[in-house]
Each structure stands twice: as structure tokens, then as C-alpha cells.
Amino acid sequence: MFTKSKIRLQTKLTILVCTVVLVSLSVTAYLIGSKAVENSRAFHENKVMDIATTISHTKLIKDGLTGDGPVEAIQSFTSEVQKSTSVQYIVVLNKDHIRQSHPVEERIGEYFVGGDEDLAYEGESYTSLAQGTLGESLRAFVPIYAENEIVGVVSVGILSKNIQAAVFQSLRTSYIGIGFGLLIGIIGAFLLARQVKKTLYGLEPEEIAKLLGERDAMLESVKEGIIAINDKGEIIVANQAASQLFHQAGLLENPIGKTADAYLPGSRLQQVLISGEPAFNQEQQLNGIDIVVNRVPVILNGEIVGALATFRDKTELTSLVEQLSGAKAFAETLRTQTHEFMNKLHVITAMVHTKSYDELKEYTTYLSDAYQKEVGAVSRLIKDPVISGYLVNKLSKARETGIHVELAGDNPLPGLKKIEHMDKIITILGNLFDNASEAVRDQENGQIEIAINYKNKHFYFDIHDNGPGIGEADFEQTSQIGLSTKGENRGYGLYLVNKALTELGGKLDISSEKGAGTRFHVKIPYEGDTND
């Protein structure tokens, strides 16, 4: 089976432009030729009519026809005029239609041939195209008057082939110019088609259509919102994910054709268009919705022709991050517990072999109590698996460093409904626990007391350490970024805690005295996944 070969775009454009040029020049040539023929005929008609009129008024001609002068003089006179005016013949007829002059002298005295001279004997002057003895010719007829009486007719003619030769000569230059124009048009058509092909990166229309289809499919398949602007700052592309996010933010109008600054005032795409600098993982708010945005310029042939932005609801990213963080915390805890469990099994095995049953009983009782204090206590007080896993991991690390941690609480904390708040809650708990751990790390009997409660859709977290405490003069600087009582390049913990609490609408109270430890009391708005 043979497949039908497709004509390339470059070939199509070349043929199309050449056809347009050829048709245009052909029409031009036809119009010029028609006008040239018309002008040439009018010119020769006027010429023969003027000569015939002049001869009809010549006294020598009139005398020859009336008998007042020699008739032979008519032939000699018309022969001289014929030579000087470049006409093919001048024939003078008497009133009986007999030739009195003719380029061929043997035909003098014969009747005029053509039959188109009768109107002249009726007093009319005119031109006609007729077949004579010399061939087809354009001839003028003018009556000759003597004392108000027609005594003859003069006919002046130019052969048609001579008129056509004159027309062709006048058109020759025009046709040469038209031919040259056609050649230039063909070359221009080829160069234009080649340039168009280059502009389209050598792609055929079918390939461009396929690429556009693939581009649309890719835009709609990704979960990230994607918008693109042109060099005027107008939005030219917005995929389905972007439109859905805009609708969630209350932007119901179609963004296509609108300027990015007007439709999305905080998009900063115009900045990228001007500076050409990309920006990645930028947090931004869109009518109350937190999104993470990447912005890059679109560069073509070294020039910025637009900008592109991809963005996604931060809630989704936060959910993924927290799931990974929780899984990592669980994995770390399991790794640590597995290692400890293996050590404990070795100890138990050794006691069994040595039949140290009393010591074995004491050891297993100790292990049971330790488990209840850590995993059991955390599971009882915190029902959210991410927060629970994170805190178990923190407690395990604290125990490894010799810090004693006490957990207490009356109302268990349910699972977090608004998962987008998870990273901020983890930031608060983690930094406060790390601060307390560092405070008692150098203590001989380091101890941390934690109280967890959930009431009226609020999470109450209280942590107290028996460390050296913080003086009143140090309170203000501990909440500023980069400032700490622990030395340089520290002091980020409480700054991050305060920042997260501000975003959640929570509250932090600190009470501390030098030598008496520090107590942090946190109140966080918290919507659980069960009714309280």
C-alpha cells in the first residue's frame, strides 16, 4: 500500500506566492496590452484622418478632379506625401469611384476595392478597417469639395500588420519589465517560504498541531497551576488546575487576555519580565489561600518574550511534607527501639542462661514501666499519629541523653483536621522541646515536665524544665531572630515559635527565674477530627 506523500509547507508557500505573482503580472500585462492597442489605434486613426483632411483641402487635388489642372499631378503629389508621412497608401477617387492615385500605378483608373467608401460620397468623414488590394488596413475617408460640391474622396490607409508591429514595439519594454518582476517574485517567494519555515523551527503544520495538542495535554495533566504571560504582561495560558485555584480564591473571570498585574496583583510576573531573574519556591497568598510559586522568564533568541509561573496550594504540599515527616519520625523511633530491643533481648537471654530469675523479673518490670511512660503515655494523650510519632521520637532522644521526661494531661488531643496547620504545630512543639532539652543538658538530674490538654477547640501545651532559667533582661532578645543567650548564630527557635503562633492565632506565656528553670505555656487554636 502506497502512502500519499504530503507537500511540504515551504513548497506550498512557494507555489502560492508564485501563483499570486504570476496572476497579478498576467492581469497587468493584459491591461497594459489592451490599453496600448487602444491607444495605438486611436493614434493611427487620428494620423490617417489628419492626412486625409489635409489632402482634401489641397487645391492641386481639387483642380485635378475638376479638370482645372492636370490629373497626373494628383499621383505625384500623393506619392510625396505618402513617403513623408509613412503611411501605406493615399488613394484619391473621383466622383465615379475611380482611382486617381495609388501606390501601385497600374491600378490607377480602376475601381476602388473595399466597398466602405460610399458614406464619404454622402459627405461623411470616418475611419474603417477593411480588406483592400494591399491587405487589411485601417483607412480614413474624407470627401473632397469644390464649390460646395463633392468632386471626389481621398482615402489614407495604414496596414493592420504595421499597427500591430508598432504596438508590439511599444509593449516590448513593458513585457521585459513584467518578466523581470516575475523572476523577482519567484525568488522572493522562495526566500519568504524559507524564512517562514525557519521561524517555525522547520516544523510542518501537522507537527505544530501535534505539539500544541501534546502541550495542552501536558498542561491539563499536571496538578500544579500554570499561567504564562506575553511581553505585554497579558495572560495567554492558564491550565485547568490554575482556573480551579482561581475559582477557589473567588476569581471567577476568565484570565486569558487580562494583564497579570490586574488579575493577580501579587503575582510579580511583571518583575520577572523586566529583570529576567527566576524565583523558586516563593510563598504567596491568593485571596486567603497560601500557595507556593515558581516564576521563570521565557527567553527566545536571547530576548525575554514572556514569563511563566507554576503554583500549588501550600496545603497539599504541607500535607505531603507532614506525612513524610511523620513517617520519618516513626521510622527513626522504630530504628532506635529496634536497636534497644535487641540489646534488651541479649540482656534477657543472658539472665535466662545464668538462671538469674529475680534479676530478670526486676528488669522486665523496669522495661514495662519505661514503655508505659513513653509510648503508652504519648498514645494516651495524643491521638494524632504525626504529632504522636514526632513526640515519641523526641522523648526517645531525650532519654538517650539522660534527660527524664514526665508526661501529664487530662483531655487527649484528637487528630488534626486542618492538616495545613501541622507544620506550624510541629515547629512550635519541636523548638520548645529542643530549648528545654538544651537547658537541662548540662544538669546532673535534668528533668522536663510536659502537660498536654485539649479543650474548647484549643490545644494547651505546657513544658517546664529545671534548667538555669532566663532572667527578665534576656526575655526580649530570645524572641528575636539571631539573638540568643546561648551564643552567636543561635536564637532561631523562639523566633520561629512566635512566627508560627502569630500565623495560627495562638499565644505564648513564659515564666522563668534564674536558677529555678523555665516554663512555656502555649495556647493554640486546634480543630480536631472529632467533636469535643
Short mmCIF file of C-alpha atoms in Angstrom, two decimals:
data_model
loop_
_atom_site.label_atom_id
_atom_site.label_comp_id
_atom_site.label_asym_id
_atom_site.label_seq_id
_atom_site.Cartn_x
_atom_site.Cartn_y
_atom_site.Cartn_z
CA MET A 1 0.00 0.00 0.00
CA PHE A 2 1.38 3.38 -1.02
CA THR A 3 1.02 6.34 1.33
CA LYS A 4 0.11 9.67 -0.17
CA SER A 5 3.10 11.98 0.01
CA LYS A 6 2.40 15.33 1.64
CA ILE A 7 3.52 18.60 0.13
CA ARG A 8 5.83 20.49 2.46
CA LEU A 9 4.82 23.90 3.82
CA GLN A 10 7.79 25.57 2.12
CA THR A 11 6.71 24.14 -1.25
CA LYS A 12 3.10 25.20 -0.70
CA LEU A 13 4.10 28.76 0.18
CA THR A 14 6.45 28.99 -2.81
CA ILE A 15 3.75 27.75 -5.21
CA LEU A 16 1.12 30.02 -3.68
CA VAL A 17 3.21 33.20 -3.82
CA CYS A 18 4.45 32.39 -7.34
CA THR A 19 0.86 31.83 -8.48
CA VAL A 20 -0.27 35.12 -6.96
CA VAL A 21 2.63 36.99 -8.59
CA LEU A 22 2.05 35.28 -11.95
CA VAL A 23 -1.68 36.01 -11.98
CA SER A 24 -1.11 39.61 -10.89
CA LEU A 25 1.51 40.24 -13.57
CA SER A 26 -0.58 38.47 -16.22
CA VAL A 27 -3.58 40.68 -15.46
CA THR A 28 -1.28 43.71 -15.51
CA ALA A 29 0.17 42.66 -18.86
CA TYR A 30 -3.31 42.14 -20.30
CA LEU A 31 -4.49 45.54 -19.15
CA ILE A 32 -1.35 47.27 -20.41
CA GLY A 33 -1.59 45.45 -23.75
CA SER A 34 -5.29 46.29 -24.17
CA LYS A 35 -4.64 49.92 -23.38
CA ALA A 36 -1.64 50.01 -25.70
CA VAL A 37 -3.70 48.55 -28.60
CA GLU A 38 -6.48 51.04 -27.92
CA ASN A 39 -4.06 53.99 -27.78
CA SER A 40 -2.20 52.85 -30.88
CA ARG A 41 -5.44 52.51 -32.89
CA ALA A 42 -6.61 55.95 -31.75
CA PHE A 43 -3.22 57.43 -32.65
CA HIS A 44 -3.21 55.92 -36.15
CA GLU A 45 -6.86 56.82 -36.71
CA ASN A 46 -6.07 60.45 -35.93
CA LYS A 47 -2.98 60.31 -38.10
CA VAL A 48 -4.69 58.99 -41.24
CA MET A 49 -7.69 61.30 -40.67
CA ASP A 50 -5.45 64.36 -40.39
CA ILE A 51 -3.54 63.46 -43.55
CA ALA A 52 -6.76 62.75 -45.47
CA THR A 53 -8.31 66.05 -44.30
CA THR A 54 -5.22 67.99 -45.33
CA ILE A 55 -5.16 66.41 -48.79
CA SER A 56 -8.90 67.04 -49.28
CA HIS A 57 -8.25 70.77 -48.90
CA THR A 58 -5.26 70.84 -51.27
CA LYS A 59 -6.00 72.99 -54.39
CA LEU A 60 -3.87 70.78 -56.63
CA ILE A 61 -6.08 67.79 -55.81
CA LYS A 62 -9.28 69.73 -56.36
CA ASP A 63 -8.06 71.14 -59.73
CA GLY A 64 -7.07 67.66 -60.90
CA LEU A 65 -10.55 66.30 -60.10
CA THR A 66 -12.48 69.26 -61.67
CA GLY A 67 -10.33 69.45 -64.83
CA ASP A 68 -8.84 72.81 -63.92
CA GLY A 69 -5.41 71.16 -63.62
CA PRO A 70 -3.57 68.05 -64.81
CA VAL A 71 -4.88 64.80 -63.24
CA GLU A 72 -1.36 63.34 -63.32
CA ALA A 73 -0.31 65.85 -60.67
CA ILE A 74 -2.51 64.03 -58.12
CA GLN A 75 -0.34 60.86 -58.24
CA SER A 76 2.96 62.68 -57.90
CA PHE A 77 1.69 64.78 -55.01
CA THR A 78 0.20 61.89 -53.04
CA SER A 79 3.36 59.80 -53.56
CA GLU A 80 5.48 62.51 -51.95
CA VAL A 81 3.04 62.88 -49.01
CA GLN A 82 2.92 59.09 -48.58
CA LYS A 83 6.71 58.90 -48.32
CA SER A 84 6.95 61.78 -45.83
CA THR A 85 4.13 60.53 -43.55
CA SER A 86 4.99 56.77 -43.57
CA VAL A 87 1.50 55.66 -44.49
CA GLN A 88 0.99 52.66 -46.77
CA TYR A 89 -1.19 54.35 -49.33
CA ILE A 90 -3.03 57.53 -50.32
CA VAL A 91 -5.81 56.95 -52.86
CA VAL A 92 -7.78 59.78 -54.45
CA LEU A 93 -11.08 58.82 -56.06
CA ASN A 94 -13.14 60.85 -58.48
CA LYS A 95 -16.88 61.12 -58.17
CA ASP A 96 -17.23 57.84 -60.11
CA HIS A 97 -15.17 55.86 -57.55
CA ILE A 98 -12.24 55.59 -59.98
CA ARG A 99 -8.72 55.73 -58.53
CA GLN A 100 -6.76 58.80 -59.50
CA SER A 101 -3.74 57.82 -57.37
CA HIS A 102 -2.38 54.58 -55.87
CA PRO A 103 0.97 53.24 -54.60
CA VAL A 104 0.80 50.73 -57.46
CA GLU A 105 0.46 52.91 -60.57
CA GLU A 106 -1.01 50.04 -62.66
CA ARG A 107 -4.12 50.22 -60.50
CA ILE A 108 -4.81 53.88 -61.26
CA GLY A 109 -8.02 54.16 -63.29
CA GLU A 110 -9.56 51.10 -61.63
CA TYR A 111 -12.50 51.00 -59.23
CA PHE A 112 -11.76 51.28 -55.53
CA VAL A 113 -11.82 47.92 -53.65
CA GLY A 114 -13.41 47.58 -50.21
CA GLY A 115 -16.91 48.93 -50.57
CA ASP A 116 -16.60 51.12 -47.47
CA GLU A 117 -16.26 54.45 -49.31
CA ASP A 118 -19.93 55.13 -50.04
CA LEU A 119 -20.59 57.19 -46.88
CA ALA A 120 -17.82 59.58 -47.85
CA TYR A 121 -19.71 60.41 -51.07
CA GLU A 122 -22.60 61.37 -48.83
CA GLY A 123 -20.42 63.95 -47.09
CA GLU A 124 -19.17 61.98 -44.04
CA SER A 125 -15.59 61.74 -42.78
CA TYR A 126 -14.72 58.49 -40.96
CA THR A 127 -12.29 55.60 -40.49
CA SER A 128 -12.82 51.90 -41.10
CA LEU A 129 -10.99 48.58 -41.04
CA ALA A 130 -11.34 46.70 -44.30
CA GLN A 131 -9.60 44.36 -46.73
CA GLY A 132 -8.05 46.13 -49.73
CA THR A 133 -5.70 45.20 -52.54
CA LEU A 134 -2.70 45.65 -50.22
CA GLY A 135 -4.27 43.66 -47.39
CA GLU A 136 -6.29 44.55 -44.28
CA SER A 137 -5.80 48.14 -43.32
CA LEU A 138 -7.05 50.99 -41.18
CA ARG A 139 -8.16 53.74 -43.53
CA ALA A 140 -9.69 57.17 -43.33
CA PHE A 141 -12.21 58.59 -45.84
CA VAL A 142 -12.76 62.32 -46.33
CA PRO A 143 -14.92 63.91 -49.11
CA ILE A 144 -13.32 66.50 -51.41
CA TYR A 145 -15.41 69.60 -52.09
CA ALA A 146 -15.15 72.07 -54.94
CA GLU A 147 -17.60 74.98 -54.87
CA ASN A 148 -19.75 73.15 -52.31
CA GLU A 149 -19.99 70.06 -54.45
CA ILE A 150 -18.38 66.70 -53.78
CA VAL A 151 -15.96 66.05 -56.63
CA GLY A 152 -14.16 63.06 -55.09
CA VAL A 153 -12.95 61.24 -51.99
CA VAL A 154 -9.48 60.79 -50.53
CA SER A 155 -8.57 57.57 -48.62
CA VAL A 156 -5.42 57.28 -46.48
CA GLY A 157 -4.54 53.85 -45.05
CA ILE A 158 -2.08 52.04 -42.76
CA LEU A 159 -1.81 48.27 -42.93
CA SER A 160 -3.02 46.44 -39.78
CA LYS A 161 0.18 44.40 -39.53
CA ASN A 162 2.17 47.65 -39.31
CA ILE A 163 -0.08 48.88 -36.49
CA GLN A 164 0.41 45.56 -34.63
CA ALA A 165 4.17 45.83 -35.07
CA ALA A 166 4.08 49.32 -33.58
CA VAL A 167 2.01 48.06 -30.63
CA PHE A 168 4.41 45.18 -30.00
CA GLN A 169 7.36 47.54 -30.11
CA SER A 170 5.72 49.81 -27.54
CA LEU A 171 4.89 46.80 -25.30
CA ARG A 172 8.29 45.20 -25.56
CA THR A 173 9.79 47.24 -22.72
CA SER A 174 6.71 46.63 -20.55
CA TYR A 175 6.85 42.89 -21.13
CA ILE A 176 10.56 42.79 -20.30
CA GLY A 177 9.79 44.61 -17.02
CA ILE A 178 6.94 42.22 -16.26
CA GLY A 179 9.17 39.22 -16.92
CA PHE A 180 11.85 40.64 -14.64
CA GLY A 181 9.19 41.28 -11.98
CA LEU A 182 8.02 37.66 -12.28
CA LEU A 183 11.58 36.44 -11.76
CA ILE A 184 11.98 38.65 -8.66
CA GLY A 185 8.60 37.37 -7.39
CA ILE A 186 9.67 33.73 -7.73
CA ILE A 187 12.95 34.39 -5.90
CA GLY A 188 11.08 36.37 -3.22
CA ALA A 189 8.53 33.56 -2.84
CA PHE A 190 11.31 31.05 -2.25
CA LEU A 191 13.08 33.28 0.29
CA LEU A 192 9.79 34.07 2.08
CA ALA A 193 8.85 30.40 2.32
CA ARG A 194 12.32 29.61 3.62
CA GLN A 195 12.09 32.35 6.28
CA VAL A 196 8.64 31.18 7.39
CA LYS A 197 9.96 27.65 7.67
CA LYS A 198 12.89 28.90 9.75
CA THR A 199 10.55 30.89 12.01
CA LEU A 200 8.54 27.71 12.62
CA TYR A 201 11.76 25.85 13.51
CA GLY A 202 11.43 23.65 10.44
CA LEU A 203 8.11 22.20 11.60
CA GLU A 204 5.24 21.32 9.32
CA PRO A 205 1.66 22.46 10.22
CA GLU A 206 0.74 18.89 11.20
CA GLU A 207 3.73 18.72 13.52
CA ILE A 208 2.84 22.10 15.07
CA ALA A 209 -0.75 20.94 15.62
CA LYS A 210 0.54 17.75 17.24
CA LEU A 211 2.88 19.71 19.52
CA LEU A 212 0.06 22.04 20.54
CA GLY A 213 -2.14 19.06 21.34
CA GLU A 214 0.64 17.48 23.38
CA ARG A 215 1.27 20.79 25.15
CA ASP A 216 -2.41 21.15 26.10
CA ALA A 217 -2.47 17.56 27.32
CA MET A 218 0.62 18.14 29.47
CA LEU A 219 -0.77 21.39 30.88
CA GLU A 220 -4.01 19.69 31.88
CA SER A 221 -2.31 16.57 33.27
CA VAL A 222 -0.22 18.32 35.92
CA LYS A 223 -1.68 19.23 39.30
CA GLU A 224 0.26 22.49 39.51
CA GLY A 225 -1.44 25.61 38.25
CA ILE A 226 0.37 27.11 35.26
CA ILE A 227 -0.03 30.58 33.76
CA ALA A 228 2.06 32.33 31.11
CA ILE A 229 2.19 35.98 30.04
CA ASN A 230 3.46 37.59 26.84
CA ASP A 231 5.86 40.52 26.58
CA LYS A 232 2.95 42.91 27.22
CA GLY A 233 2.14 41.28 30.54
CA GLU A 234 -1.10 39.72 29.25
CA ILE A 235 -2.08 36.22 30.40
CA ILE A 236 -2.07 33.93 27.36
CA VAL A 237 -2.08 30.48 29.01
CA ALA A 238 -3.90 29.18 32.08
CA ASN A 239 -4.41 25.46 32.63
CA GLN A 240 -7.35 23.76 34.35
CA ALA A 241 -5.56 23.48 37.70
CA ALA A 242 -4.90 27.25 37.67
CA SER A 243 -8.55 28.02 36.84
CA GLN A 244 -9.76 25.79 39.68
CA LEU A 245 -7.46 27.51 42.17
CA PHE A 246 -8.59 30.93 40.92
CA HIS A 247 -12.23 29.89 41.46
CA GLN A 248 -11.41 28.76 45.00
CA ALA A 249 -9.89 32.19 45.59
CA GLY A 250 -13.03 33.91 44.24
CA LEU A 251 -11.54 34.90 40.87
CA LEU A 252 -14.34 33.74 38.59
CA GLU A 253 -13.47 35.66 35.40
CA ASN A 254 -11.55 34.06 32.56
CA PRO A 255 -7.91 35.19 33.00
CA ILE A 256 -6.97 34.90 29.31
CA GLY A 257 -6.29 38.32 27.79
CA LYS A 258 -6.12 40.14 31.12
CA THR A 259 -2.92 41.69 32.45
CA ALA A 260 -1.23 39.71 35.21
CA ASP A 261 -0.92 42.76 37.48
CA ALA A 262 -4.65 43.49 37.23
CA TYR A 263 -5.87 39.88 37.60
CA LEU A 264 -3.21 38.71 40.09
CA PRO A 265 -1.80 41.83 41.81
CA GLY A 266 0.75 39.88 43.84
CA SER A 267 1.98 37.56 41.09
CA ARG A 268 5.18 39.59 40.46
CA LEU A 269 5.35 38.15 36.94
CA GLN A 270 5.93 41.66 35.60
CA GLN A 271 9.11 41.82 37.70
CA VAL A 272 10.38 38.60 36.13
CA LEU A 273 9.51 40.02 32.69
CA ILE A 274 11.62 43.11 33.39
CA SER A 275 14.54 41.62 35.33
CA GLY A 276 14.73 38.18 33.71
CA GLU A 277 15.55 36.70 37.13
CA PRO A 278 13.76 33.44 38.09
CA ALA A 279 12.28 32.89 41.55
CA PHE A 280 11.61 29.49 43.10
CA ASN A 281 9.50 28.20 46.00
CA GLN A 282 8.11 31.60 46.89
CA GLU A 283 5.21 31.67 49.36
CA GLN A 284 2.32 33.92 48.43
CA GLN A 285 -1.29 34.50 49.42
CA LEU A 286 -4.08 34.48 46.86
CA ASN A 287 -7.22 35.88 48.48
CA GLY A 288 -6.51 33.99 51.70
CA ILE A 289 -5.14 30.82 50.07
CA ASP A 290 -1.46 30.08 50.74
CA ILE A 291 0.33 29.00 47.57
CA VAL A 292 3.93 28.15 46.64
CA VAL A 293 5.03 29.80 43.39
CA ASN A 294 7.88 29.35 40.91
CA ARG A 295 8.47 32.09 38.33
CA VAL A 296 10.79 31.90 35.31
CA PRO A 297 11.29 34.11 32.24
CA VAL A 298 10.60 32.79 28.73
CA ILE A 299 13.63 33.56 26.54
CA LEU A 300 13.63 33.27 22.75
CA ASN A 301 16.69 34.10 20.66
CA GLY A 302 18.28 35.84 23.63
CA GLU A 303 15.25 38.08 24.30
CA ILE A 304 12.66 37.87 27.06
CA VAL A 305 9.33 37.29 25.30
CA GLY A 306 7.24 36.34 28.33
CA ALA A 307 7.17 34.76 31.78
CA LEU A 308 5.79 31.55 33.27
CA ALA A 309 4.53 30.80 36.76
CA THR A 310 3.71 27.45 38.33
CA PHE A 311 1.97 27.31 41.69
CA ARG A 312 0.28 24.89 44.03
CA ASP A 313 -1.86 25.12 47.11
CA LYS A 314 0.52 25.06 50.06
CA THR A 315 -1.97 22.87 51.93
CA GLU A 316 -1.27 19.96 49.60
CA LEU A 317 2.50 20.40 49.90
CA THR A 318 2.24 20.75 53.67
CA SER A 319 0.20 17.58 53.84
CA LEU A 320 2.83 15.66 51.90
CA VAL A 321 5.68 17.12 53.95
CA GLU A 322 3.98 16.31 57.23
CA GLN A 323 3.16 12.80 56.13
CA LEU A 324 6.83 12.33 55.25
CA SER A 325 7.92 13.97 58.50
CA GLY A 326 5.62 11.70 60.49
CA ALA A 327 6.80 8.64 58.60
CA LYS A 328 10.41 9.66 59.13
CA ALA A 329 9.78 10.21 62.85
CA PHE A 330 8.12 6.79 63.14
CA ALA A 331 10.96 5.16 61.21
CA GLU A 332 13.57 6.83 63.39
CA THR A 333 11.72 5.78 66.51
CA LEU A 334 11.38 2.19 65.26
CA ARG A 335 15.07 2.10 64.37
CA THR A 336 16.03 3.29 67.83
CA GLN A 337 13.57 0.97 69.55
CA THR A 338 14.71 -1.98 67.43
CA HIS A 339 18.29 -1.35 68.42
CA GLU A 340 17.30 -1.05 72.09
CA PHE A 341 15.07 -4.11 71.83
CA MET A 342 17.93 -6.22 70.51
CA ASN A 343 20.13 -5.09 73.38
CA LYS A 344 17.38 -5.89 75.87
CA LEU A 345 16.90 -9.34 74.33
CA HIS A 346 20.59 -10.03 74.80
CA VAL A 347 20.32 -9.00 78.44
CA ILE A 348 17.22 -11.18 78.99
CA THR A 349 18.89 -14.15 77.23
CA ALA A 350 21.95 -13.81 79.42
CA MET A 351 19.80 -13.72 82.58
CA VAL A 352 17.90 -16.84 81.46
CA HIS A 353 21.15 -18.73 80.82
CA THR A 354 22.55 -17.74 84.19
CA LYS A 355 19.21 -18.53 85.88
CA SER A 356 19.12 -15.04 87.42
CA TYR A 357 15.36 -15.11 87.68
CA ASP A 358 14.96 -12.49 90.39
CA GLU A 359 17.05 -10.00 88.45
CA LEU A 360 15.11 -10.92 85.28
CA LYS A 361 11.81 -10.12 87.00
CA GLU A 362 13.08 -6.74 88.15
CA TYR A 363 14.46 -5.97 84.69
CA THR A 364 11.24 -6.81 82.83
CA THR A 365 9.22 -4.77 85.32
CA TYR A 366 11.52 -1.83 84.68
CA LEU A 367 11.10 -2.21 80.88
CA SER A 368 7.32 -2.33 81.19
CA ASP A 369 7.25 0.81 83.30
CA ALA A 370 9.55 2.63 80.83
CA TYR A 371 7.34 1.66 77.89
CA GLN A 372 4.22 2.88 79.65
CA LYS A 373 5.93 6.16 80.48
CA GLU A 374 6.96 6.83 76.89
CA VAL A 375 4.90 5.19 74.15
CA GLY A 376 1.90 4.37 76.29
CA ALA A 377 1.68 7.85 77.78
CA VAL A 378 2.10 9.58 74.42
CA SER A 379 -0.51 7.35 72.74
CA ARG A 380 -2.96 8.06 75.56
CA LEU A 381 -2.52 11.84 75.43
CA ILE A 382 -2.11 12.39 71.64
CA LYS A 383 -4.35 10.71 69.07
CA ASP A 384 -2.84 12.41 66.03
CA PRO A 385 -0.30 9.93 64.55
CA VAL A 386 2.04 12.61 63.16
CA ILE A 387 2.31 14.61 66.39
CA SER A 388 2.44 11.41 68.44
CA GLY A 389 5.24 9.91 66.36
CA TYR A 390 7.17 13.17 66.42
CA LEU A 391 6.93 13.48 70.21
CA VAL A 392 7.86 9.81 70.80
CA ASN A 393 10.99 10.40 68.75
CA LYS A 394 11.83 13.50 70.81
CA LEU A 395 11.29 11.61 74.09
CA SER A 396 13.47 8.73 72.93
CA LYS A 397 16.34 11.07 72.08
CA ALA A 398 15.96 12.87 75.40
CA ARG A 399 16.12 9.58 77.30
CA GLU A 400 19.27 8.62 75.36
CA THR A 401 20.96 11.79 76.68
CA GLY A 402 19.88 11.05 80.26
CA ILE A 403 17.02 13.57 80.48
CA HIS A 404 14.00 12.45 82.48
CA VAL A 405 10.66 13.48 80.90
CA GLU A 406 7.28 13.40 82.66
CA LEU A 407 4.03 13.48 80.65
CA ALA A 408 0.66 14.50 82.04
CA GLY A 409 -2.75 15.54 80.80
CA ASP A 410 -6.46 15.13 81.31
CA ASN A 411 -8.07 15.61 77.87
CA PRO A 412 -6.42 13.75 74.95
CA LEU A 413 -5.53 15.71 71.83
CA PRO A 414 -7.56 14.41 68.81
CA GLY A 415 -6.29 14.07 65.25
CA LEU A 416 -5.72 17.40 63.46
CA LYS A 417 -8.45 18.25 60.97
CA LYS A 418 -6.70 21.16 59.26
CA ILE A 419 -3.59 19.35 58.09
CA GLU A 420 -2.19 22.63 56.67
CA HIS A 421 -1.51 23.74 60.27
CA MET A 422 0.62 20.68 61.01
CA ASP A 423 3.99 22.18 60.09
CA LYS A 424 3.43 25.18 62.37
CA ILE A 425 2.36 22.98 65.32
CA ILE A 426 5.39 20.73 64.81
CA THR A 427 7.60 23.85 64.68
CA ILE A 428 6.17 25.07 68.00
CA LEU A 429 6.43 21.74 69.85
CA GLY A 430 9.84 20.82 68.41
CA ASN A 431 11.53 24.14 69.18
CA LEU A 432 10.12 24.38 72.70
CA PHE A 433 11.18 20.79 73.46
CA ASP A 434 14.66 21.43 71.98
CA ASN A 435 15.01 24.60 74.09
CA ALA A 436 14.06 22.69 77.25
CA SER A 437 16.43 19.82 76.38
CA GLU A 438 19.33 22.21 75.85
CA ALA A 439 18.53 23.98 79.11
CA VAL A 440 18.89 20.76 81.17
CA ARG A 441 21.53 19.00 79.10
CA ASP A 442 24.32 20.01 81.45
CA GLN A 443 22.23 19.40 84.59
CA GLU A 444 23.13 16.42 86.74
CA ASN A 445 19.42 15.50 87.12
CA GLY A 446 17.89 17.09 84.04
CA GLN A 447 14.12 16.91 84.09
CA ILE A 448 11.34 18.11 81.77
CA GLU A 449 7.65 18.13 82.65
CA ILE A 450 5.09 18.26 79.82
CA ALA A 451 1.32 18.76 80.17
CA ILE A 452 -0.98 18.24 77.19
CA ASN A 453 -4.69 19.13 77.15
CA TYR A 454 -7.40 19.78 74.56
CA LYS A 455 -10.37 21.96 75.46
CA ASN A 456 -12.83 24.18 73.59
CA LYS A 457 -11.04 23.66 70.28
CA HIS A 458 -7.71 24.76 71.74
CA PHE A 459 -4.50 22.79 72.25
CA TYR A 460 -2.80 23.59 75.58
CA PHE A 461 0.87 22.66 75.73
CA ASP A 462 2.86 23.31 78.90
CA ILE A 463 6.58 22.47 79.18
CA HIS A 464 8.75 23.10 82.24
CA ASP A 465 12.43 22.38 82.72
CA ASN A 466 14.68 22.55 85.79
CA GLY A 467 17.44 24.33 83.92
CA PRO A 468 19.24 27.56 84.88
CA GLY A 469 16.29 29.75 83.84
CA ILE A 470 16.15 33.05 81.93
CA GLY A 471 16.45 36.46 83.51
CA GLU A 472 13.95 39.22 82.71
CA ALA A 473 16.61 41.16 80.80
CA ASP A 474 17.03 38.20 78.42
CA PHE A 475 13.30 37.71 77.62
CA GLU A 476 13.14 40.32 74.87
CA GLN A 477 16.22 39.16 72.96
CA THR A 478 15.30 35.48 72.99
CA SER A 479 12.34 36.09 70.66
CA GLN A 480 14.43 38.00 68.10
CA ILE A 481 15.98 36.16 65.18
CA GLY A 482 19.71 35.56 65.53
CA LEU A 483 19.82 36.58 69.22
CA SER A 484 20.26 34.04 71.99
CA THR A 485 21.66 33.63 75.46
CA LYS A 486 23.44 30.52 74.11
CA GLY A 487 25.89 32.36 71.89
CA GLU A 488 26.24 33.64 68.33
CA ASN A 489 24.42 32.18 65.30
CA ARG A 490 21.66 30.83 67.57
CA GLY A 491 18.31 32.20 68.71
CA TYR A 492 16.12 30.99 65.85
CA GLY A 493 13.94 28.68 67.96
CA LEU A 494 11.70 31.13 69.81
CA TYR A 495 11.59 33.39 66.77
CA LEU A 496 10.12 30.52 64.72
CA VAL A 497 7.76 29.66 67.58
CA ASN A 498 6.44 33.22 67.76
CA LYS A 499 6.11 33.38 63.97
CA ALA A 500 4.12 30.13 63.84
CA LEU A 501 1.90 31.19 66.77
CA THR A 502 1.16 34.52 65.07
CA GLU A 503 0.07 32.72 61.88
CA LEU A 504 -2.12 30.31 63.86
CA GLY A 505 -3.52 32.98 66.18
CA GLY A 506 -2.00 31.32 69.26
CA LYS A 507 -0.44 32.68 72.42
CA LEU A 508 2.81 32.05 74.33
CA ASP A 509 3.45 32.79 78.02
CA ILE A 510 6.92 32.45 79.54
CA SER A 511 7.78 32.36 83.20
CA SER A 512 11.33 31.89 84.43
CA GLU A 513 13.76 32.75 87.16
CA LYS A 514 17.48 32.41 87.33
CA GLY A 515 18.24 29.04 88.91
CA ALA A 516 14.58 27.93 89.00
CA GLY A 517 14.05 26.74 85.42
CA THR A 518 11.70 27.96 82.69
CA ARG A 519 8.04 27.29 81.92
CA PHE A 520 6.48 27.80 78.48
CA HIS A 521 2.68 27.79 78.26
CA VAL A 522 1.21 27.64 74.73
CA LYS A 523 -2.41 28.02 73.67
CA ILE A 524 -3.10 27.10 70.03
CA PRO A 525 -6.44 27.13 68.12
CA TYR A 526 -6.89 23.47 67.16
CA GLU A 527 -9.78 21.86 65.30
CA GLY A 528 -9.86 18.14 65.92
CA ASP A 529 -11.38 15.50 63.68
CA THR A 530 -13.89 14.59 66.43
CA ASN A 531 -16.45 16.71 68.24
CA ASP A 532 -15.34 17.90 71.67
#
